[in-house]
Coordinates of N, CA and C in Angstrom, one line a residue:
Chain A
X22 N -5.8 -14.4 -24.2 CA -5.3 -12.8 -24.0 C -5.5 -12.9 -22.5
X23 N -4.1 -12.5 -21.9 CA -4.1 -12.9 -20.4 C -3.3 -11.5 -19.9
X24 N -3.6 -10.4 -20.6 CA -3.2 -9.3 -20.0 C -3.9 -8.1 -19.7
X25 N -3.7 -7.0 -19.0 CA -4.6 -5.7 -19.1 C -3.8 -4.8 -19.8
X26 N -4.6 -4.2 -20.5 CA -3.8 -2.8 -21.4 C -4.2 -1.7 -21.0
X27 N -3.3 -0.5 -20.9 CA -3.7 0.8 -20.4 C -3.2 1.8 -21.4
X28 N -4.0 2.7 -21.6 CA -3.6 3.9 -22.7 C -3.9 5.3 -22.2
X29 N -3.3 6.1 -22.3 CA -1.9 6.1 -23.0 C -0.8 5.8 -21.9
X30 N 0.3 5.5 -22.3 CA 1.6 4.9 -21.3 C 1.9 6.0 -20.6
X31 N 1.9 7.4 -21.1 CA 2.5 8.7 -20.4 C 1.6 9.8 -20.9
X32 N 1.2 10.4 -19.8 CA 0.1 11.8 -20.1 C 0.6 13.0 -19.4
X33 N 0.8 14.0 -20.1 CA 1.1 15.4 -19.4 C 0.0 16.0 -19.7
X34 N -0.6 16.8 -18.7 CA -1.8 17.7 -18.7 C -1.8 19.0 -17.9
X35 N -2.2 20.1 -18.3 CA -2.5 21.2 -17.5 C -3.7 21.1 -16.4
X36 N -3.5 22.1 -15.6 CA -4.6 21.8 -14.5 C -5.8 22.2 -14.9
X37 N -6.1 22.7 -16.2 CA -7.5 23.1 -16.6 C -7.8 22.1 -17.6
X38 N -7.0 21.2 -17.9 CA -7.2 20.2 -19.0 C -8.4 19.2 -18.5
X39 N -9.2 18.5 -19.4 CA -9.8 17.2 -19.1 C -9.4 16.1 -20.0
X40 N -8.8 15.1 -19.3 CA -8.3 14.0 -20.1 C -9.1 12.7 -19.6
X41 N -8.8 11.5 -20.4 CA -9.1 10.2 -19.8 C -8.2 9.2 -19.8
X42 N -8.2 8.3 -19.0 CA -7.2 7.1 -19.0 C -8.0 6.0 -19.5
X43 N -7.3 5.1 -19.9 CA -8.3 3.8 -20.6 C -7.6 2.4 -20.2
X44 N -8.5 1.2 -19.6 CA -7.9 0.1 -19.2 C -9.1 -0.8 -19.9
X45 N -8.2 -1.8 -20.4 CA -9.0 -3.0 -21.1 C -8.4 -4.2 -20.5
X46 N -9.7 -5.2 -20.5 CA -9.0 -6.6 -20.2 C -10.2 -7.4 -20.9
X47 N -9.5 -8.7 -21.6 CA -10.3 -9.6 -22.2 C -10.4 -11.0 -21.6
X48 N -10.2 -11.1 -20.3 CA -9.9 -12.3 -19.6 C -11.4 -12.5 -18.8
X49 N -12.5 -11.9 -19.3 CA -13.7 -12.2 -18.7 C -13.9 -12.0 -17.3
X50 N -12.9 -11.3 -16.7 CA -12.9 -10.8 -15.4 C -14.1 -9.9 -15.0
X51 N -14.8 -10.0 -13.7 CA -15.8 -9.2 -13.5 C -15.6 -8.1 -12.4
X52 N -14.3 -8.0 -12.0 CA -14.0 -7.1 -11.1 C -12.7 -6.1 -11.7
X53 N -12.7 -4.7 -11.6 CA -11.7 -4.0 -12.3 C -11.7 -3.0 -11.3
X54 N -10.3 -2.5 -11.2 CA -9.7 -1.9 -10.0 C -8.9 -0.5 -10.6
X55 N -9.0 0.5 -10.1 CA -7.9 1.7 -10.3 C -6.9 2.1 -8.9
X56 N -5.9 1.9 -9.1 CA -4.8 2.3 -8.0 C -3.9 3.7 -8.6
X57 N -3.4 4.4 -7.5 CA -2.5 5.3 -7.7 C -1.2 4.9 -7.1
X58 N -0.1 5.2 -7.6 CA 1.2 5.1 -7.2 C 2.1 6.2 -7.2
X59 N 2.5 6.9 -5.9 CA 3.5 8.0 -5.9 C 4.8 7.4 -6.1
X60 N 5.6 8.0 -6.4 CA 7.0 7.6 -6.6 C 7.5 6.8 -5.1
X61 N 8.0 5.8 -5.2 CA 8.9 5.0 -4.1 C 7.8 4.6 -2.8
X62 N 6.5 4.7 -3.3 CA 5.4 4.3 -2.2 C 4.6 3.1 -3.0
X63 N 4.1 2.2 -2.1 CA 3.2 1.2 -2.7 C 1.9 1.8 -3.4
X64 N 1.2 0.9 -4.3 CA 0.1 1.3 -4.8 C -1.0 1.5 -3.8
X65 N -2.0 2.4 -4.1 CA -3.2 2.6 -3.1 C -4.3 2.5 -4.0
X66 N -5.1 1.8 -3.5 CA -6.5 1.8 -4.0 C -7.3 3.1 -4.2
X67 N -7.9 3.2 -5.2 CA -9.0 4.4 -5.6 C -10.3 4.0 -5.9
X68 N -10.4 2.9 -6.7 CA -11.9 2.7 -7.1 C -12.1 1.1 -7.4
X69 N -13.1 0.5 -7.0 CA -13.2 -0.8 -7.4 C -14.5 -1.1 -8.1
X70 N -14.7 -1.8 -9.2 CA -15.9 -1.9 -10.0 C -16.1 -3.6 -9.8
X71 N -17.4 -3.8 -9.6 CA -17.7 -5.5 -9.7 C -18.9 -5.4 -10.5
X72 N -19.0 -6.4 -11.4 CA -20.2 -6.3 -12.4 C -20.5 -5.0 -12.9
X73 N -19.8 -4.2 -13.3 CA -19.9 -2.8 -13.7 C -20.5 -1.9 -13.1
X74 N -20.7 -2.3 -11.6 CA -20.9 -1.0 -10.7 C -19.9 -0.7 -9.9
X75 N -19.8 0.4 -9.6 CA -18.8 1.0 -8.4 C -19.3 0.2 -7.3
X76 N -18.1 -0.4 -6.7 CA -18.2 -1.1 -5.4 C -17.6 -0.4 -4.2
X77 N -16.4 0.0 -4.5 CA -15.6 1.1 -3.5 C -15.1 2.3 -4.0
X78 N -15.3 3.2 -3.4 CA -14.5 4.7 -3.6 C -14.1 5.0 -2.5
X79 N -12.5 4.9 -2.6 CA -11.7 5.2 -1.2 C -11.5 6.8 -1.2
X80 N -12.5 7.4 -1.2 CA -12.6 8.8 -0.6 C -12.0 9.8 -1.6
X81 N -11.9 9.4 -2.8 CA -11.1 9.8 -4.0 C -11.8 11.3 -4.2
X82 N -11.3 12.4 -4.3 CA -11.5 13.6 -4.8 C -12.6 13.5 -6.1
X83 N -13.4 14.3 -6.2 CA -14.3 14.1 -7.4 C -13.9 14.4 -8.7
X84 N -12.4 15.2 -8.7 CA -11.8 15.6 -10.0 C -11.3 14.2 -10.7
X85 N -11.5 13.2 -10.0 CA -11.2 11.7 -10.6 C -12.8 11.1 -10.9
X86 N -13.0 10.7 -12.0 CA -14.4 10.2 -12.0 C -14.2 8.8 -13.1
X87 N -14.4 7.7 -12.2 CA -14.4 6.4 -12.7 C -15.5 6.1 -13.8
X88 N -15.4 5.4 -14.7 CA -16.6 4.9 -15.5 C -16.4 3.8 -16.0
X89 N -17.4 2.5 -16.1 CA -17.3 1.1 -16.5 C -18.3 1.0 -17.7
X90 N -17.9 1.3 -18.9 CA -18.9 1.3 -19.7 C -19.5 -0.4 -20.2
X91 N -18.4 -1.2 -19.9 CA -18.8 -2.7 -19.9 C -17.8 -3.5 -19.4
X92 N -17.9 -4.9 -19.5 CA -17.2 -5.7 -18.6 C -15.7 -5.8 -18.8
X93 N -15.5 -5.0 -20.1 CA -13.9 -5.3 -20.6 C -13.1 -3.9 -20.4
X94 N -14.1 -3.0 -20.1 CA -13.3 -1.5 -20.3 C -13.9 -0.8 -18.8
X95 N -12.5 -0.1 -18.5 CA -12.7 1.0 -17.5 C -11.7 2.1 -17.8
X96 N -12.5 3.0 -17.6 CA -12.0 4.6 -17.8 C -11.8 5.4 -16.4
X97 N -10.9 6.3 -16.5 CA -10.7 7.3 -15.5 C -10.8 8.6 -16.1
X98 N -11.4 9.4 -15.8 CA -11.8 10.6 -16.3 C -11.1 11.6 -15.4
X99 N -10.3 12.6 -15.9 CA -9.6 13.4 -14.9 C -10.0 14.9 -15.3
X100 N -10.1 15.8 -14.3 CA -10.6 17.2 -14.5 C -10.1 17.9 -13.3
X101 N -9.4 19.0 -13.7 CA -9.0 20.1 -13.0 C -8.1 19.4 -11.9
X102 N -7.1 18.6 -12.3 CA -6.2 18.1 -11.5 C -5.1 19.0 -11.0
X103 N -4.5 18.7 -9.8 CA -3.3 19.3 -9.2 C -2.2 18.7 -9.4
X104 N -1.0 19.5 -9.4 CA 0.3 18.9 -9.4 C 0.6 17.7 -8.6
X105 N -0.1 17.7 -7.4 CA 0.2 16.6 -6.5 C -0.6 15.2 -6.9
X106 N -1.3 15.4 -8.0 CA -2.0 14.4 -8.6 C -1.0 13.5 -9.5
X107 N 0.2 14.0 -9.7 CA 1.0 13.3 -10.4 C 1.7 12.1 -10.0
X108 N 1.6 10.9 -10.8 CA 1.7 9.8 -10.0 C 1.5 8.8 -11.3
X109 N 1.7 7.3 -11.0 CA 1.3 6.2 -11.9 C 0.1 5.9 -11.6
X110 N -0.7 5.7 -12.6 CA -2.1 5.0 -12.2 C -2.2 3.6 -12.9
X111 N -2.6 2.8 -11.8 CA -2.5 1.6 -12.3 C -4.1 0.8 -12.5
X112 N -4.2 0.0 -13.5 CA -5.3 -0.4 -13.5 C -5.2 -2.0 -13.2
X113 N -6.3 -2.8 -12.8 CA -6.0 -4.2 -12.6 C -7.5 -4.7 -12.6
X114 N -7.5 -6.0 -12.8 CA -8.9 -6.7 -13.0 C -8.6 -8.2 -12.3
X115 N -9.6 -8.9 -11.9 CA -9.6 -10.2 -11.2 C -11.0 -10.8 -11.6
X116 N -10.8 -12.2 -11.5 CA -12.0 -13.0 -11.9 C -13.4 -12.6 -11.0
X117 N -13.0 -12.4 -9.6 CA -14.2 -12.1 -9.0 C -13.4 -11.5 -7.6
X118 N -14.1 -11.3 -6.7 CA -13.8 -10.3 -5.7 C -13.3 -11.2 -4.2
X119 N -13.7 -12.5 -4.1 CA -13.2 -13.2 -3.1 C -11.7 -13.1 -2.8
X120 N -11.2 -13.5 -1.6 CA -9.9 -13.6 -1.1 C -8.9 -14.6 -2.0
X121 N -9.5 -15.4 -2.6 CA -8.8 -16.4 -3.4 C -8.6 -15.9 -4.8
X122 N -9.0 -14.8 -5.2 CA -8.7 -14.2 -6.6 C -7.7 -13.5 -6.6
X123 N -6.7 -13.7 -7.7 CA -5.9 -12.8 -7.7 C -5.9 -11.7 -8.7
X124 N -5.1 -10.6 -8.6 CA -5.5 -9.5 -9.7 C -4.3 -9.3 -10.7
X125 N -4.6 -9.0 -11.6 CA -3.8 -8.8 -12.7 C -3.8 -7.5 -13.2
X126 N -2.5 -6.9 -13.2 CA -2.2 -5.3 -13.3 C -1.6 -5.0 -14.7
X127 N -2.2 -4.1 -15.1 CA -1.6 -3.2 -16.5 C -0.3 -2.6 -16.0
X128 N 0.6 -2.1 -17.1 CA 1.6 -1.6 -16.9 C 1.6 0.0 -16.4
X129 N 0.4 0.6 -16.4 CA 0.1 1.8 -15.9 C 0.4 3.0 -16.7
X130 N -0.4 4.1 -16.5 CA -0.2 5.4 -17.2 C 0.4 6.2 -16.4
X131 N 1.7 6.8 -16.5 CA 2.3 8.1 -15.7 C 1.9 9.3 -16.3
X132 N 1.2 9.9 -15.2 CA 0.5 11.0 -15.4 C 1.4 12.3 -14.8
X133 N 1.6 13.4 -15.5 CA 2.4 14.5 -14.9 C 1.3 15.7 -15.0
X134 N 1.0 16.3 -13.9 CA 0.0 17.6 -14.0 C 0.7 18.8 -13.8
X135 N 0.9 19.7 -14.9 CA 1.5 20.8 -14.7 C 1.1 22.0 -14.1
Chain B
X24 N -8.1 -4.5 8.0 CA -7.3 -5.2 7.1 C -6.1 -5.6 8.2
X25 N -5.3 -6.8 7.9 CA -4.3 -7.4 8.4 C -3.1 -6.9 8.4
X26 N -2.7 -6.4 9.6 CA -0.9 -5.6 9.4 C 0.0 -6.6 8.8
X27 N 1.0 -6.4 8.0 CA 2.1 -7.1 7.8 C 3.2 -6.4 8.1
X28 N 4.3 -7.3 8.4 CA 5.8 -6.8 8.5 C 6.4 -7.6 7.8
X29 N 7.4 -6.8 7.0 CA 8.4 -7.5 6.1 C 9.8 -6.8 6.2
X30 N 10.9 -7.5 5.8 CA 12.1 -6.7 5.9 C 12.1 -5.6 4.7
X31 N 12.6 -4.4 5.0 CA 12.7 -3.3 4.0 C 13.4 -3.9 3.0
X32 N 14.6 -4.6 3.1 CA 15.4 -5.1 1.9 C 15.9 -6.4 2.0
X33 N 16.5 -7.0 1.1 CA 17.2 -8.4 1.2 C 17.9 -8.3 0.1
X34 N 19.0 -9.1 0.2 CA 20.0 -9.4 -1.0 C 20.3 -10.7 -1.3
X35 N 20.4 -11.1 -2.5 CA 20.6 -12.6 -2.7 C 21.7 -12.6 -4.1
X36 N 22.4 -13.6 -4.2 CA 23.3 -14.0 -5.4 C 22.4 -14.8 -6.3
X37 N 22.8 -14.6 -7.6 CA 22.0 -15.3 -8.8 C 22.3 -16.6 -8.6
X38 N 21.2 -17.4 -8.9 CA 21.1 -18.7 -8.9 C 21.2 -19.3 -7.5
X39 N 20.8 -18.7 -6.6 CA 20.8 -19.0 -5.3 C 19.3 -19.0 -4.6
X40 N 19.0 -19.9 -3.7 CA 17.7 -19.6 -3.3 C 17.5 -18.5 -2.4
X41 N 16.1 -17.9 -2.4 CA 15.9 -16.6 -1.7 C 14.7 -16.9 -1.0
X42 N 14.6 -16.6 0.4 CA 13.5 -17.0 1.2 C 13.1 -15.5 1.7
X43 N 11.9 -15.0 1.3 CA 11.2 -13.7 1.9 C 10.4 -14.0 2.7
X44 N 10.5 -13.5 4.1 CA 9.7 -13.6 5.3 C 8.6 -12.6 5.1
X45 N 7.4 -12.9 6.1 CA 6.3 -12.3 6.1 C 5.5 -12.4 7.5
X46 N 5.5 -11.5 8.2 CA 4.4 -11.6 9.6 C 3.3 -11.1 9.4
X47 N 2.3 -11.7 9.6 CA 0.8 -11.3 9.4 C 0.3 -11.7 10.8
X48 N 0.3 -11.4 11.8 CA -0.1 -12.1 13.3 C -1.4 -11.7 13.3
X49 N -2.2 -10.6 12.7 CA -3.6 -10.4 12.8 C -4.2 -11.0 11.6
X50 N -4.0 -11.8 11.1 CA -4.7 -12.3 9.9 C -5.9 -13.2 10.5
X51 N -7.0 -12.9 9.7 CA -8.2 -13.6 10.0 C -8.1 -15.1 9.5
X52 N -9.0 -16.0 10.0 CA -9.0 -17.2 9.5 C -9.4 -17.5 7.9
X53 N -10.3 -16.5 7.5 CA -10.5 -16.7 6.0 C -9.7 -15.8 5.0
X54 N -8.7 -15.3 5.6 CA -7.7 -14.3 4.8 C -6.8 -15.2 3.9
X55 N -6.7 -15.3 2.7 CA -5.5 -15.9 1.8 C -4.4 -14.9 2.1
X56 N -3.3 -15.6 2.1 CA -1.9 -14.9 1.7 C -1.7 -14.8 0.4
X57 N -1.5 -13.4 -0.1 CA -1.1 -13.3 -1.4 C 0.2 -12.6 -1.6
X58 N 1.0 -12.9 -2.6 CA 2.5 -12.3 -2.9 C 2.2 -11.7 -4.1
X59 N 2.7 -10.3 -4.3 CA 2.9 -10.0 -5.6 C 4.1 -9.3 -5.5
X60 N 4.9 -8.9 -6.7 CA 6.1 -8.1 -7.0 C 6.0 -7.2 -7.8
X61 N 6.9 -6.2 -7.7 CA 6.8 -5.2 -8.5 C 8.2 -4.7 -9.2
X62 N 8.4 -5.1 -10.6 CA 9.9 -4.8 -10.9 C 9.8 -3.3 -11.3
X63 N 10.9 -2.8 -11.5 CA 11.0 -1.2 -11.7 C 10.3 -0.7 -12.9
X64 N 9.6 0.2 -12.8 CA 9.0 1.0 -13.8 C 7.9 -0.2 -14.5
X65 N 7.4 -1.0 -13.9 CA 6.4 -2.1 -14.2 C 5.2 -2.0 -13.3
X66 N 4.0 -2.4 -13.5 CA 2.8 -2.5 -12.7 C 3.0 -3.9 -11.9
X67 N 2.4 -4.0 -10.7 CA 2.5 -5.3 -10.0 C 2.3 -6.4 -10.7
X68 N 2.9 -7.6 -10.4 CA 2.7 -8.8 -10.7 C 2.4 -9.8 -9.9
X69 N 1.2 -10.6 -10.1 CA 0.8 -11.8 -9.0 C 1.9 -12.8 -9.1
X70 N 2.3 -13.2 -7.9 CA 3.5 -14.2 -7.7 C 2.6 -15.4 -7.4
X71 N 2.0 -15.5 -6.0 CA 1.2 -16.8 -5.5 C 0.3 -16.5 -4.6
X72 N -0.5 -17.4 -4.3 CA -1.3 -17.0 -2.9 C -1.7 -18.6 -2.5
X73 N -2.0 -18.5 -1.1 CA -2.6 -19.6 -0.5 C -3.4 -19.5 0.8
X74 N -3.9 -20.5 1.4 CA -4.9 -20.4 2.4 C -4.3 -20.9 3.6
X75 N -3.9 -22.3 3.6 CA -3.3 -23.1 4.7 C -2.4 -23.9 4.3
X76 N -2.2 -24.7 3.3 CA -1.2 -25.3 2.8 C -0.3 -24.7 2.1
X77 N 0.9 -25.2 2.1 CA 2.0 -24.8 1.1 C 1.6 -25.1 -0.4
X78 N 2.1 -24.0 -1.2 CA 1.6 -23.9 -2.4 C 2.8 -23.7 -3.3
X79 N 2.8 -24.3 -4.4 CA 3.8 -24.1 -5.4 C 3.4 -23.8 -6.8
X80 N 4.0 -23.0 -7.4 CA 3.7 -22.8 -9.0 C 5.1 -22.4 -9.7
X81 N 4.9 -22.2 -10.8 CA 6.2 -22.0 -11.9 C 7.1 -21.2 -11.4
X82 N 6.7 -19.9 -10.7 CA 7.1 -18.9 -10.3 C 8.1 -18.9 -8.9
X83 N 7.3 -19.7 -7.9 CA 8.0 -19.6 -6.5 C 7.0 -20.6 -5.8
X84 N 7.6 -20.8 -4.4 CA 6.6 -21.6 -3.7 C 6.4 -20.7 -2.3
X85 N 5.3 -21.0 -1.8 CA 4.7 -20.4 -0.4 C 4.6 -21.3 0.6
X86 N 5.5 -21.1 1.8 CA 5.2 -21.9 2.8 C 4.6 -21.1 3.8
X87 N 3.4 -21.5 4.3 CA 2.8 -20.9 5.7 C 2.8 -21.8 6.7
X88 N 3.0 -20.8 7.7 CA 3.3 -21.4 9.0 C 1.9 -22.0 9.4
X89 N 2.0 -22.9 10.5 CA 0.9 -23.8 10.9 C -0.2 -22.8 11.8
X90 N 0.3 -21.9 12.1 CA -0.8 -20.9 13.0 C -1.0 -19.7 11.9
X91 N -0.6 -19.8 10.9 CA -0.8 -18.8 9.7 C -0.7 -17.6 10.1
X92 N 0.5 -17.1 11.2 CA 0.7 -16.0 11.5 C 2.2 -15.2 10.9
X93 N 2.6 -16.1 10.0 CA 3.5 -15.9 9.1 C 3.7 -16.8 7.9
X94 N 4.5 -16.4 6.9 CA 4.7 -17.1 5.7 C 6.1 -16.6 5.1
X95 N 6.4 -17.5 4.0 CA 7.7 -17.3 3.5 C 7.7 -17.6 2.1
X96 N 7.7 -16.5 1.5 CA 7.9 -16.7 0.0 C 9.4 -17.3 -0.6
X97 N 9.4 -18.2 -1.3 CA 10.6 -19.0 -1.8 C 10.9 -18.9 -3.1
X98 N 11.8 -18.4 -3.6 CA 12.5 -18.2 -5.0 C 13.6 -19.3 -4.9
X99 N 13.3 -20.4 -5.8 CA 14.2 -21.3 -5.6 C 15.6 -21.3 -6.2
X100 N 15.8 -20.4 -7.4 CA 17.0 -20.1 -8.0 C 16.7 -18.5 -8.4
X101 N 17.4 -17.9 -7.8 CA 17.2 -16.1 -8.1 C 17.8 -16.0 -9.4
X102 N 17.1 -15.1 -10.3 CA 17.8 -14.6 -11.5 C 17.7 -13.0 -11.2
X103 N 18.6 -12.4 -12.3 CA 18.5 -10.9 -12.1 C 17.1 -10.4 -12.4
X104 N 16.4 -11.0 -13.3 CA 15.0 -10.5 -13.4 C 14.0 -10.6 -12.2
X105 N 14.4 -11.3 -11.3 CA 13.6 -11.4 -9.9 C 13.9 -10.3 -8.9
X106 N 14.6 -9.3 -9.3 CA 14.9 -8.0 -8.4 C 14.0 -7.2 -8.8
X107 N 13.3 -6.9 -7.3 CA 12.0 -6.4 -7.5 C 11.5 -5.9 -6.0
X108 N 10.4 -5.2 -5.9 CA 9.8 -5.1 -4.6 C 8.7 -6.0 -4.3
X109 N 8.8 -7.0 -3.2 CA 7.9 -8.0 -3.0 C 6.9 -7.7 -2.1
X110 N 5.5 -7.8 -2.2 CA 4.6 -7.4 -1.3 C 3.9 -8.8 -0.8
X111 N 3.9 -8.9 0.5 CA 3.0 -9.8 1.1 C 1.6 -9.2 1.6
X112 N 0.3 -9.9 1.2 CA -0.8 -9.1 1.4 C -2.0 -10.1 1.9
X113 N -2.3 -10.2 3.1 CA -3.5 -11.0 3.5 C -4.8 -10.3 2.9
X114 N -5.4 -11.1 2.2 CA -6.8 -10.7 1.5 C -7.8 -11.7 2.0
X115 N -9.0 -11.0 2.2 CA -10.0 -11.8 2.7 C -11.4 -11.7 1.8
X116 N -12.6 -11.7 1.9 CA -13.7 -11.4 1.2 C -13.8 -10.2 0.7
X117 N -13.2 -9.0 1.3 CA -13.2 -7.7 0.9 C -12.4 -7.6 -0.6
X118 N -13.1 -6.6 -1.2 CA -12.4 -6.4 -2.7 C -11.0 -5.7 -2.5
X119 N -10.5 -5.2 -1.2 CA -9.2 -4.5 -1.1 C -8.0 -5.2 -1.2
X120 N -7.1 -4.9 -1.9 CA -5.5 -5.2 -1.8 C -4.9 -4.2 -1.2
X121 N -4.6 -4.3 -0.1 CA -3.7 -3.2 0.8 C -2.4 -3.5 0.6
X122 N -1.6 -2.7 -0.3 CA -0.3 -2.8 -0.1 C 0.4 -2.2 1.1
X123 N 1.4 -3.0 1.6 CA 2.2 -2.5 2.6 C 3.7 -1.9 1.8
X124 N 4.9 -1.6 2.6 CA 5.8 -1.2 2.0 C 6.8 -2.3 1.3
X125 N 6.4 -3.5 1.6 CA 7.3 -4.7 1.0 C 8.7 -4.7 1.2
X126 N 9.4 -5.9 0.6 CA 10.9 -6.0 0.5 C 11.4 -5.6 -0.6
X127 N 12.5 -5.0 -0.8 CA 13.2 -4.7 -2.2 C 14.2 -5.7 -1.9
X128 N 14.3 -6.6 -3.1 CA 15.2 -7.6 -3.3 C 16.1 -7.4 -4.4
X129 N 17.5 -7.3 -3.8 CA 18.5 -7.1 -4.9 C 19.1 -8.5 -5.2
X130 N 19.3 -8.7 -6.3 CA 20.1 -10.0 -7.0 C 21.3 -9.6 -7.4
X131 N 22.5 -10.0 -6.7 CA 23.9 -9.7 -7.5 C 24.3 -10.8 -8.4
X132 N 24.9 -10.4 -9.5 CA 25.3 -11.3 -10.5 C 26.5 -12.3 -9.8

């Protein structure tokens, strides 16, 4: 299995809702990532997990809460989002963190906040 | 993070070779040069990476200048499926993959 899966594919939520995005990989990778991509812009890193511990938080607002329950799963909990948070949320994984490690990306969850 | 300069867009014809350039003059000695591409409505896809020597894989070739300040991604025979935004990204020991604006490649039939 050489892919990263993300659910759901699409999500529409109100500003008062709580929802979660899920990401899964079964490649034995020890690093997992969340990126945010606005329309016609490049992906921007949000969080990095290494060996199930949060390694990098790129000053992301607390309404985004990541969780890594085990080495195969990565969640992004969403609460009290704003319409400007509407974007494509991408998950990725890599075998490790060094410069020679390539990242494998999922197809993304397209989030719309009303 | 090393800064990169790529053309905003390039065009190619199907079945012709494509050379996508990237300047990364501030690259550090231990940074690998990664290339990713993103097809419309999909997540980015790893293409190739290298450190000093030229690299080949089933998707593409990577030519790295001797001074490592530039590199070229070579698609040997472009297909319509290769139409995408191509990102050149120097990556060192840090966990970060910092995407620039990339080059939008159009492939004409």
